[in-house]
Coordinates of C-alpha atoms (C1' of nucleotides) in Angstrom, one line a residue:
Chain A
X8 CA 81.7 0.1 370.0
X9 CA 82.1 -0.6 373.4
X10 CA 85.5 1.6 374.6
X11 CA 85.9 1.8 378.6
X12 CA 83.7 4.2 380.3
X13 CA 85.4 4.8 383.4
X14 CA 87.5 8.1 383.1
X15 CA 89.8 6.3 384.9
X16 CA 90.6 3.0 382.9
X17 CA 92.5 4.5 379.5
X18 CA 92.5 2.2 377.1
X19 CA 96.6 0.9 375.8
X20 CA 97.6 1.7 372.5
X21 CA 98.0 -2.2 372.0
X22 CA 94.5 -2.7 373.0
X23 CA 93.2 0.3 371.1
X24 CA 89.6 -0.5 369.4
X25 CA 90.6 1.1 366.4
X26 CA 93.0 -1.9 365.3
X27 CA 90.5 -4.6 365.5
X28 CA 89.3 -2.7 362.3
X29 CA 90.4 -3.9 359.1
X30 CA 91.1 -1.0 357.7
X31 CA 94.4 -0.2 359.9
X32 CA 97.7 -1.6 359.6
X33 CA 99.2 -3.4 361.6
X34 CA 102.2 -1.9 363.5
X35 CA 105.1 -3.8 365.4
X36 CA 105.3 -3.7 369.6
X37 CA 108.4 -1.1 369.3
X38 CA 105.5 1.7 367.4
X39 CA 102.9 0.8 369.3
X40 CA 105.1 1.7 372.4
X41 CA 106.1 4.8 371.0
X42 CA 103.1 6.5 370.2
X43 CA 102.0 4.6 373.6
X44 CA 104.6 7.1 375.1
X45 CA 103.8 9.9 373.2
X46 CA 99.6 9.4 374.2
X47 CA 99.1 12.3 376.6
X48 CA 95.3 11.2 377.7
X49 CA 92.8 10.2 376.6
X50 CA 89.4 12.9 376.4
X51 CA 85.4 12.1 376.5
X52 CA 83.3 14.8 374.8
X53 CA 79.4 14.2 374.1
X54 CA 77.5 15.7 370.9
X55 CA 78.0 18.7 369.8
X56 CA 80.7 20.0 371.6
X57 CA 83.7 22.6 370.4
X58 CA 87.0 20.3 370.4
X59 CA 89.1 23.1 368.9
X60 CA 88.0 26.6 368.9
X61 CA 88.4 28.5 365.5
X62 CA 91.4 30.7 366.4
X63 CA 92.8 28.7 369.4
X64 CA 96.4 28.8 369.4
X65 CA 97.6 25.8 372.0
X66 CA 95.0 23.0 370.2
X67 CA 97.2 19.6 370.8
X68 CA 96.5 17.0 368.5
X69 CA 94.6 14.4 368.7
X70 CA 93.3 11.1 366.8
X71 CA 89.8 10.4 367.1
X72 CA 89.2 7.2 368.4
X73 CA 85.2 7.0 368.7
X74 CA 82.6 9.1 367.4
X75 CA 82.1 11.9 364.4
X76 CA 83.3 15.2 364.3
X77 CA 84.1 17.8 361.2
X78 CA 86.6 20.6 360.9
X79 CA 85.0 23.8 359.6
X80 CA 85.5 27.5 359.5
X81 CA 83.1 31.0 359.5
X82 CA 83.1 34.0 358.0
X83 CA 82.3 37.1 360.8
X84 CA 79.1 37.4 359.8
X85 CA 78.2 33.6 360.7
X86 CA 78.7 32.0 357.5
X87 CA 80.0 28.5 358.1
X88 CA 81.7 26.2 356.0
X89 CA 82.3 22.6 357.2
X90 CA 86.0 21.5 355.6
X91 CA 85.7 17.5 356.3
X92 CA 83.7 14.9 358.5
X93 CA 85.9 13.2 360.8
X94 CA 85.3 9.4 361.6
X95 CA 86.9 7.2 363.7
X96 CA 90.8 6.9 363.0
X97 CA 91.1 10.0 361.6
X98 CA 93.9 12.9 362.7
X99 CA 93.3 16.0 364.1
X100 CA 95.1 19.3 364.2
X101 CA 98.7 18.6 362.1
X102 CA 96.9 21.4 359.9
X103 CA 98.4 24.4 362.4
X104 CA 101.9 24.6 362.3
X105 CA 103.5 24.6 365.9
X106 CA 102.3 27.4 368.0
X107 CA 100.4 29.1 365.5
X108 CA 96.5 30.0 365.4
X109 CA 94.2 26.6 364.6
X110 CA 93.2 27.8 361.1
X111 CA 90.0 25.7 361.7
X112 CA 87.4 25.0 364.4
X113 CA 86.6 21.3 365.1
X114 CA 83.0 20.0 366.6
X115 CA 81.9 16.7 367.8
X116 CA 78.7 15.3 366.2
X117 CA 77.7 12.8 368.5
X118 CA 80.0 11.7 372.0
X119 CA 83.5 11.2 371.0
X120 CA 86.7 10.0 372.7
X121 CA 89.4 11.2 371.7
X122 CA 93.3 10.5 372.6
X123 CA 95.3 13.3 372.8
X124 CA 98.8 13.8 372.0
X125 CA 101.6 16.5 373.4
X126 CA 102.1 19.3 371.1
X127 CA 105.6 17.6 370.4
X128 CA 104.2 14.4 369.5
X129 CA 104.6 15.2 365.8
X130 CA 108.3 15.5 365.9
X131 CA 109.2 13.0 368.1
X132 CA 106.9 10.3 366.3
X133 CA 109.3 11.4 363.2
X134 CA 112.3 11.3 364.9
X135 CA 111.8 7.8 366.6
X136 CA 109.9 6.4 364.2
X137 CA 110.9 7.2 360.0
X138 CA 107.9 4.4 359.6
X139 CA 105.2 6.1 361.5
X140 CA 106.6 10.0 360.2
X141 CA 105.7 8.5 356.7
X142 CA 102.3 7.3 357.0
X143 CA 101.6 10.4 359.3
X144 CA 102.6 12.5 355.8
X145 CA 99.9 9.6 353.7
X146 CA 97.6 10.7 356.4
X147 CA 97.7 14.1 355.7
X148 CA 97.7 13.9 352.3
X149 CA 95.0 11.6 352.6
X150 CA 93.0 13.9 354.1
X151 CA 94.1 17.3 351.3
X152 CA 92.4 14.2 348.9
X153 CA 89.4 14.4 350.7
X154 CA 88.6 17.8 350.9
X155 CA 90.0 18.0 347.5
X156 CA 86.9 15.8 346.4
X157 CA 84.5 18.5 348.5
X158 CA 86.1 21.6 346.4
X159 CA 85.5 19.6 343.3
X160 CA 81.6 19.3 344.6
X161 CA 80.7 22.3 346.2
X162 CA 82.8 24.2 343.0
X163 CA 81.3 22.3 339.6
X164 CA 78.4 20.1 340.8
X165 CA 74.8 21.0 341.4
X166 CA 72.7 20.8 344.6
X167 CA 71.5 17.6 343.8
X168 CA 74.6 16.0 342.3
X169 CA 76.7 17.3 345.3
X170 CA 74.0 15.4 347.7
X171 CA 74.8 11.9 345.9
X172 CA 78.6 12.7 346.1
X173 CA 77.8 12.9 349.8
X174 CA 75.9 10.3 350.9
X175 CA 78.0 8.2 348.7
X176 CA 81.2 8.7 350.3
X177 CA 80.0 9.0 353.8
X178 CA 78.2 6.3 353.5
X179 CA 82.0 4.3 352.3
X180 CA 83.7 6.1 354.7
X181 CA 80.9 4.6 357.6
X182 CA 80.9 1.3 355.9
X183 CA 84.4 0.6 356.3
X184 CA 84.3 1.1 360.2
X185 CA 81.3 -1.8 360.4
X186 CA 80.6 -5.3 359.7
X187 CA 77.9 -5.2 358.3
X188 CA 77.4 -2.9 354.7
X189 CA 73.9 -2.7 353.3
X190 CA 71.5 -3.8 355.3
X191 CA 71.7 -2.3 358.4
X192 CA 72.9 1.3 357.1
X193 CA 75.0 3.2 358.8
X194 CA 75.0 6.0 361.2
X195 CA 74.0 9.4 359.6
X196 CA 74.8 12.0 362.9
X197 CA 74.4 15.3 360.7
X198 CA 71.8 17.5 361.3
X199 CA 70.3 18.8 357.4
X200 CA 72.3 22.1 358.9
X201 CA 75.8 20.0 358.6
X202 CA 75.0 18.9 355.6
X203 CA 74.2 22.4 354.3
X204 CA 77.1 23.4 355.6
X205 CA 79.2 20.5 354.3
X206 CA 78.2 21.2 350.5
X207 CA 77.9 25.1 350.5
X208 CA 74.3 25.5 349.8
X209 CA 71.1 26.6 352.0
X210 CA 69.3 24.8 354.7
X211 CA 66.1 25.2 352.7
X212 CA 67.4 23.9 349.3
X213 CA 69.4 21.1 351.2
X214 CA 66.4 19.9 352.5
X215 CA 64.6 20.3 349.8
X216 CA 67.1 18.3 347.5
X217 CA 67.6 15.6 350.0
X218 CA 63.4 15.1 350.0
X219 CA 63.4 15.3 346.2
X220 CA 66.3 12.0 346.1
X221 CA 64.4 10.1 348.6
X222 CA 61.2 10.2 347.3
X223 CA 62.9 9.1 344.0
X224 CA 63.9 5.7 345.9
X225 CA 67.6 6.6 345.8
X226 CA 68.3 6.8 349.1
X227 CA 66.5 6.9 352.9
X228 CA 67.7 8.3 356.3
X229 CA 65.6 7.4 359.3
X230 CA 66.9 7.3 363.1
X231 CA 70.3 8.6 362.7
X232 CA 70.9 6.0 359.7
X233 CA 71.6 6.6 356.4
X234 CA 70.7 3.7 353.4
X235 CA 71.6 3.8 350.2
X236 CA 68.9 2.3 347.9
X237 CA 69.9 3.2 344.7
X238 CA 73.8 3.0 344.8
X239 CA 73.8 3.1 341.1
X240 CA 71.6 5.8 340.4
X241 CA 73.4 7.8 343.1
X242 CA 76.7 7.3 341.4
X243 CA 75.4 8.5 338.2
X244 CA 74.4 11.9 339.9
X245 CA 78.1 12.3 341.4
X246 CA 79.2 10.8 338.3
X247 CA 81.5 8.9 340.3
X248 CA 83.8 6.4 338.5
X249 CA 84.3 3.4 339.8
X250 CA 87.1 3.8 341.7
X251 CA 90.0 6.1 340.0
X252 CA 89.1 5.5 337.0
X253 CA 90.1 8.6 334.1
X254 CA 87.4 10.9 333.6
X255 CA 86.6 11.1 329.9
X256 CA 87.2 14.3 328.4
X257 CA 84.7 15.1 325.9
X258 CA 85.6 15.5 322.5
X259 CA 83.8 19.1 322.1
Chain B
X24 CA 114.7 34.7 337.8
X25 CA 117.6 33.5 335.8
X26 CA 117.8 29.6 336.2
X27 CA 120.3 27.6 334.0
X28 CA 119.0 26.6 330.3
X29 CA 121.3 24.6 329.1
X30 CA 119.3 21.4 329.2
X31 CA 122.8 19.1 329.9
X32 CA 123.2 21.6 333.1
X33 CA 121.1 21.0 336.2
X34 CA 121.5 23.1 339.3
X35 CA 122.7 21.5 342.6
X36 CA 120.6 20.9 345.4
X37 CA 122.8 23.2 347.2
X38 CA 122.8 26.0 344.6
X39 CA 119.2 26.1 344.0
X40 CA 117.5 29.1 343.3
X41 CA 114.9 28.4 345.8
X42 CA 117.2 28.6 349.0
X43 CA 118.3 32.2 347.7
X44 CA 114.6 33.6 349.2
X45 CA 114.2 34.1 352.6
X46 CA 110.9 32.2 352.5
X47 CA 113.3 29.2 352.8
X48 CA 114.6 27.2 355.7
X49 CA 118.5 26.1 356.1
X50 CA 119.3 23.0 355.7
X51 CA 122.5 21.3 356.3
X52 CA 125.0 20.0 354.2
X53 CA 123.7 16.4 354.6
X54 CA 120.3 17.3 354.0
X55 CA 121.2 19.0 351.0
X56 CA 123.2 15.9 349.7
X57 CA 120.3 13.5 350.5
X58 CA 118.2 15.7 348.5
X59 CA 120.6 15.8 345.8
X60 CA 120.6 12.2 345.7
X61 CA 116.8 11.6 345.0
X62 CA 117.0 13.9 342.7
X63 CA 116.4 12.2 339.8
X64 CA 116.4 15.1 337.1
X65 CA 115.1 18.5 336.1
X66 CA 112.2 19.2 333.8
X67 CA 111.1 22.1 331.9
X68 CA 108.1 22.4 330.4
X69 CA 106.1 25.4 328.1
X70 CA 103.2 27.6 329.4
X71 CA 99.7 25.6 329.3
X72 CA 101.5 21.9 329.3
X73 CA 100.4 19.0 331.1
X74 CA 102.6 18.0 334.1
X75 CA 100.4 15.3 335.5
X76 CA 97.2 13.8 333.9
X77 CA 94.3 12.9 335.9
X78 CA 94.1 9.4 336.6
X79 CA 97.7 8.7 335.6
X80 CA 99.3 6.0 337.6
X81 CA 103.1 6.1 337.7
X82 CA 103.5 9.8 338.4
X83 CA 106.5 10.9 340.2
X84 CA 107.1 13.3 342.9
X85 CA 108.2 17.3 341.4
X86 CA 109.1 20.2 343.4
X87 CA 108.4 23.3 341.3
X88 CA 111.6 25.5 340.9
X89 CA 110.4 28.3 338.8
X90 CA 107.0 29.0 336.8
X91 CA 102.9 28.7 337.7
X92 CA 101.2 25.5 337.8
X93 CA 97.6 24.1 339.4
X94 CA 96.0 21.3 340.1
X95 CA 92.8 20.5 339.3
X96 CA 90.0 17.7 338.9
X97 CA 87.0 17.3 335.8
X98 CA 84.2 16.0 336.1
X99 CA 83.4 13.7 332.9
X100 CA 81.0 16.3 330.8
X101 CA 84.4 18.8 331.4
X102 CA 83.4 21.2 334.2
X103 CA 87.0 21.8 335.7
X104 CA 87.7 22.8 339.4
X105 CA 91.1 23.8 340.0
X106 CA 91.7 22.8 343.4
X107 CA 94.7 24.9 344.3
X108 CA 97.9 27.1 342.0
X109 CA 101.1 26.1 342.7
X110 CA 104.5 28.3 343.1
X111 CA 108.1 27.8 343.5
X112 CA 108.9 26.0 346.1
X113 CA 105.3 24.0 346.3
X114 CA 105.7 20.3 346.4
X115 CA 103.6 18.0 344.2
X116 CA 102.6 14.6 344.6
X117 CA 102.5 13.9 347.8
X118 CA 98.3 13.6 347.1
X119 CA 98.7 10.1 345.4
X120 CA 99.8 7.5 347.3
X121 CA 102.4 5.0 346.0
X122 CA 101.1 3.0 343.0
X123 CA 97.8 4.6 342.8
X124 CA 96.5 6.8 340.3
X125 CA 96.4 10.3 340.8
X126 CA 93.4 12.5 342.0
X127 CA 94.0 15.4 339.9
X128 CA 95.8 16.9 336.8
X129 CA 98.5 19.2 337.0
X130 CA 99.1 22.0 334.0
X131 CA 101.1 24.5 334.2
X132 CA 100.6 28.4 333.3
X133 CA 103.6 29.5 332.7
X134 CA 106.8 27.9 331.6
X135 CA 108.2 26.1 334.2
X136 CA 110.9 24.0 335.8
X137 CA 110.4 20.9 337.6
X138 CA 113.1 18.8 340.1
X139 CA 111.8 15.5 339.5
X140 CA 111.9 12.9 342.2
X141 CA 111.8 9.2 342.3
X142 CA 108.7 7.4 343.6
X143 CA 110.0 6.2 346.6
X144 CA 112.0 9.5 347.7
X145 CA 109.4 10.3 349.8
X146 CA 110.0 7.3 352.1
X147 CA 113.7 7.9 351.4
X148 CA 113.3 11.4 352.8
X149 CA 111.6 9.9 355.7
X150 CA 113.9 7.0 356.5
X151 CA 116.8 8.9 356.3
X152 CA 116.2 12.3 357.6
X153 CA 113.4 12.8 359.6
X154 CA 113.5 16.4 360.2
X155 CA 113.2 16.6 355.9
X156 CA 110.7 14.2 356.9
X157 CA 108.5 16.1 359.3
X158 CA 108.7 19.4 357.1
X159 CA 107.6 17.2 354.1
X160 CA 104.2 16.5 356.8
X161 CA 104.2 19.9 357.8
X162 CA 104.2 21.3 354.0
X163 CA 101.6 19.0 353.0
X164 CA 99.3 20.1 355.5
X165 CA 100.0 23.7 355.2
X166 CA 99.0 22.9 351.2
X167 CA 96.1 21.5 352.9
X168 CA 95.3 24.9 354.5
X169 CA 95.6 26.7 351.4
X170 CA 92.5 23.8 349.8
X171 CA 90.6 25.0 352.9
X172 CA 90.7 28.2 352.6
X173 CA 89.7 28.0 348.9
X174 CA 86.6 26.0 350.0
X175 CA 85.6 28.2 352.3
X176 CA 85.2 31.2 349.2
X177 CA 83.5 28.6 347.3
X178 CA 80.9 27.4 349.5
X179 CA 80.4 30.3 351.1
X180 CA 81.5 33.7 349.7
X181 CA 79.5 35.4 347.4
X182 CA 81.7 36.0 343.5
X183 CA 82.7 39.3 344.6
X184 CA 84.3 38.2 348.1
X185 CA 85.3 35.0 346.0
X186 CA 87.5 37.1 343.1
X187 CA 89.0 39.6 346.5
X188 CA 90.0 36.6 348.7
X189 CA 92.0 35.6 345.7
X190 CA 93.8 38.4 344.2
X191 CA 94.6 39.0 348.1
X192 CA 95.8 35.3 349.1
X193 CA 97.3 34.9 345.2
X194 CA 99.0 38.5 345.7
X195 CA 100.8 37.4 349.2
X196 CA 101.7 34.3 347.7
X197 CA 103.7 35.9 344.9
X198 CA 104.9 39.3 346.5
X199 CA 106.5 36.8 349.4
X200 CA 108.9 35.0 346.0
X201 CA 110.0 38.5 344.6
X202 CA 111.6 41.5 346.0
X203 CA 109.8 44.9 345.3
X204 CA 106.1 44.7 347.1
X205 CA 104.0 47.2 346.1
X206 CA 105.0 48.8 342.9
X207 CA 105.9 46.7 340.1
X208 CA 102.6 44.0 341.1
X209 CA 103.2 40.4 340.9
X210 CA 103.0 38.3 338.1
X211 CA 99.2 36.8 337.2
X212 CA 99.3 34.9 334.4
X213 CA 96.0 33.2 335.0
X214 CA 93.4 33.9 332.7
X215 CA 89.3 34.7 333.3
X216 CA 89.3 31.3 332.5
X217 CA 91.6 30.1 335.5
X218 CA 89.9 32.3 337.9
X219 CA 86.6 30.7 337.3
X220 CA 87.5 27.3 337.2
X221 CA 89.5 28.3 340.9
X222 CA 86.6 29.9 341.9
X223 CA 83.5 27.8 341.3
X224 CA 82.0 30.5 339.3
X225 CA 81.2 31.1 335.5
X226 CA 83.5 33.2 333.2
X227 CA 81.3 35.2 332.4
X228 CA 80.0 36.0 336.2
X229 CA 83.8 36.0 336.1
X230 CA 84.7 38.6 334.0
X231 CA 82.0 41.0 334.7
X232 CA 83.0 40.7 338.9
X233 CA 86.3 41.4 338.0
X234 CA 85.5 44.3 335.8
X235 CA 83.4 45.8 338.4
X236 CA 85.9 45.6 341.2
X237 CA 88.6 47.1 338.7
X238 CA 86.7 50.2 338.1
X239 CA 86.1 50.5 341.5
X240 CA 90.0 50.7 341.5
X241 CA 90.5 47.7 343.8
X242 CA 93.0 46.5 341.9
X243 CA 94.3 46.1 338.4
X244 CA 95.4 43.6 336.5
X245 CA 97.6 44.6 332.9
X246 CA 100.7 43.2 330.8
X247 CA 100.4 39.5 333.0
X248 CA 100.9 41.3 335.8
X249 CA 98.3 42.1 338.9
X250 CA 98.7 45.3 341.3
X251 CA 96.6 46.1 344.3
X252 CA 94.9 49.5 344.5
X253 CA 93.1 49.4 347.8
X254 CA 93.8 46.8 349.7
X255 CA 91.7 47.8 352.5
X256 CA 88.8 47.2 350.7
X257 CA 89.4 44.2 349.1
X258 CA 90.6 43.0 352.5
X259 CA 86.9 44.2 353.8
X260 CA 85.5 42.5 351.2
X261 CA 87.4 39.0 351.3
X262 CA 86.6 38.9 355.0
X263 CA 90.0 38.7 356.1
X264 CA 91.4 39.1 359.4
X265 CA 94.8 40.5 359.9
X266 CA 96.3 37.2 360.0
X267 CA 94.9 34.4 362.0
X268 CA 92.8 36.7 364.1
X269 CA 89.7 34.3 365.3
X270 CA 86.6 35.4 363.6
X271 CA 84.2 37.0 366.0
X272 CA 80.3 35.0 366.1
X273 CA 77.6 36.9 365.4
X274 CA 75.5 37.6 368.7
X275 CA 72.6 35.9 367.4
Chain C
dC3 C1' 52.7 22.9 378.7
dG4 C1' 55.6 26.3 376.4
dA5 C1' 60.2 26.6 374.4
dC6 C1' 63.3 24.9 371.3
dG7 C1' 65.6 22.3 367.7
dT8 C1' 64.9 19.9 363.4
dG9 C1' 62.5 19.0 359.4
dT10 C1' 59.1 20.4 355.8
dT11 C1' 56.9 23.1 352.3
dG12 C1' 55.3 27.2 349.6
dA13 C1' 56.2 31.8 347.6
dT14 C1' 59.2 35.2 346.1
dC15 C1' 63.6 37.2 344.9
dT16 C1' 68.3 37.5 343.1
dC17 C1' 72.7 36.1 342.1
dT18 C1' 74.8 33.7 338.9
dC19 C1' 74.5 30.9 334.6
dT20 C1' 73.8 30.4 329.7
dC21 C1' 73.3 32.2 325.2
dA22 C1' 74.8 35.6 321.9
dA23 C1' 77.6 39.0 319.8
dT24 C1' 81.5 42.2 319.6
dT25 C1' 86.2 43.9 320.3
dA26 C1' 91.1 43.5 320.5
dG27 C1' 95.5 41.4 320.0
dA28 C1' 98.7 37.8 318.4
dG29 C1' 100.1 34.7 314.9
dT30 C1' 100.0 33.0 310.0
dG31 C1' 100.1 32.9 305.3
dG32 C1' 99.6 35.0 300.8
Chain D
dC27 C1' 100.8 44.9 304.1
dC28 C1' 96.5 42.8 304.5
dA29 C1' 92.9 39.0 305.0
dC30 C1' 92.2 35.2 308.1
dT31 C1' 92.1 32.7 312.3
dC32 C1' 92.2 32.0 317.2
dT33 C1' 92.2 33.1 321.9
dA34 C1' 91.0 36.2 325.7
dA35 C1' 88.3 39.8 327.3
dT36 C1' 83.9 42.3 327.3
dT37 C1' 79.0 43.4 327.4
dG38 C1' 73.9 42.8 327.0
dA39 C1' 69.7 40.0 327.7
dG40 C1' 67.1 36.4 329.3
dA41 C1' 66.7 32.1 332.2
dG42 C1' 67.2 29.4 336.2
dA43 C1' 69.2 27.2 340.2
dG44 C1' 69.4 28.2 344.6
dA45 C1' 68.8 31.8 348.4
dT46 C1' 65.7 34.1 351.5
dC47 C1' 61.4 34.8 353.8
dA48 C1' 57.5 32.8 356.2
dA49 C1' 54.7 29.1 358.3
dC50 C1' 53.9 25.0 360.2
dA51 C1' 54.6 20.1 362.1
dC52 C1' 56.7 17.2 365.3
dG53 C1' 59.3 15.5 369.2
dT54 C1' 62.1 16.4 373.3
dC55 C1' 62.8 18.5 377.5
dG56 C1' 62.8 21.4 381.6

DNA sequence: CGACGTGTTGATCTCTCTCAATTAGAGTGG
DNA sequence: CCACTCTAATTGAGAGAGATCAACACGTCG
């Protein structure tokens, strides 16, 4: 994804590489100018680097454009939990009301840009626009949804079941920024650590796990990239449905 | 909290028994008629009902006016996670977007009483007020917070942190809807059950934590209702900071 | 070339789960 | 008033998934 290097050259909300993707609506001149107006800069960080300190009280928000991050939070003795994994379009930081502690810290995993918005932003993209306020609120909620599916994981399923769930929807959530699906993978930028993290379980056993799934054909991650070899088998571990589909209750 | 039962006689917007706390905002006259006009009804249902079943389709929006709810997600051999417990004034809903079927199940715990919007209030809200409109974003995402939080004790809190994080957070939660603090307790009317399923955790692991921190005399649940002994301790235990305070990193 | 980060694997250890049984209270019907 | 049933809470015992501890391999980098 090639977004202007140059400090200097920002890209325009109208030119923004996120809206070649498929996935994003389309929005009329009069939106784009707002939140044009509203865009405060635009910000460059490389891997692993702290966007939002756990406890910072003046984080702005942002939207990242480029790159992979995740939202997390320790315990004082070090214990870390990772909340999401944030991908390119996602929302950052409407989760800490106005002036008020960030709840949650926020890392890059590999170089990320990032466009940053005015503390204010929130209100005034309401105000101005009813249309943008509204898919603002589908964000968010989009996002409870998601780490919704990660309680429902690291609460009920087992190592190797919350694995599949994993791969599985990062790998959709990776898919849907690319061309290609299958063949080519996609990029896999967590460390075992993240995913440890991510799912609530150990380094060891994560690693473990992971070794036991790929030597069983189901899956492969190699340079940064994950595949999925056995989509099928995968979903059977997450017991994923479909797509929305009803659970069935059992009859016991 | 003494709400009308007359089926045939539904509380105005403006008389509702939720702006009476001082949790609330004000809201003007016009935003309390718009609300009043997406009202669609009220709803009461028993303890232990079903408000929302998982994968329904055409749910609407509720706001929860009196009573205990949660909301929760199954996987298909019938391990439960409840994903977060609802009080008055919690909004419900916002999760699914428009014409898709919902992510999770809704039951309530006690009897309860529902303001039932229609589908398309929420854009309503937007369109026409956006203030309503940016505190419907802001309320999602604080609900958001309270998902994190809860995944943070699941992933990474060991049953006995897990069971004081919640009596804490759950004590707060209900203390800040009634008058008297300390002495009378709040209500709990979750069972074992509830706090297992909300916790990731067996209920038998469950039961025997919870034992163990009672006769410690952390706290003390009887009659439905939950009281706090030591709150000190449990607040050692839980891992919580004052309010907000950043965690500190371990040195190593 | 040594230090470091990441991945890998084996050997324990333990926290939590599962299985089983008992008690207590609330509700029902005879 | 008393069996009978059901649900929720309780407790003990054994089993197991996953944590912790310890080493080692490999690649990168200053």
């Amino acid at each position: 994804m090639p977004l202007h290097n140059a400090a200097a050259t920002e890209t325009a909300c109208a030119d923004c590489a996120l809206r070649r993707l498929p996935l994003f609506i389309e929005h009329s001149a009069e939106e784009l100018t707002l939140v044009q107006s509203l865009k405060h800069r635009e910000m460059r960080l490389g891997a692993l680097e702290t966007l939002i300190h756990e406890g910072q009280t003046d984080a702005p928000l942002f939207t990242l454009l480029d790159g992979w991050a995740f939202r997390y939070k320790t315990l004082s003795d070090g214990r870390r939990q990772i909340l999401s994994f944030l991908l390119a379009g996602d929302f950052i930081g409407v989760q800490q009301k106005m002036g008020d502690a960030a709840a949650h810290g926020v890392d890059t995993l590999t170089p990320a840009l990032f466009c940053v918005f005015q503390r204010d932003a929130l209100w005034e993209l309401h105000r101005r626009s009813p249309t943008m306020g509204f898919n603002i609120t589908w964000l968010t909620a989009h996002e409870e949804s998601l780490v919704d599916d990660t309680l429902l994981s690291v609460g009920r399923r087992s190592a190797e079941e919350r694995i599949a769930t994993l791969l599985i929807l990062l790998f959709k959530r990776a898919a849907a920024l690319q061309a290609d699906a299958g063949a080519a993978g996609v990029p896999f930028p967590l460390t075992q650590q993240h995913v440890a993290d991510g799912l609530g379980l150990s380094l060891v056993h994560t690693n473990k796990t992971l070794r036991k799934l790929e030597r069983r054909g189901l899956h492969r991650i190699a340079d940064g990239r994950l595949f999925l070899r056995d989509v099928k088998a995968l979903a059977r571990l997450a017991d994923l449905y479909g797509d929305g589909r009803p659970p069935q209750r059992p009859l016991v």
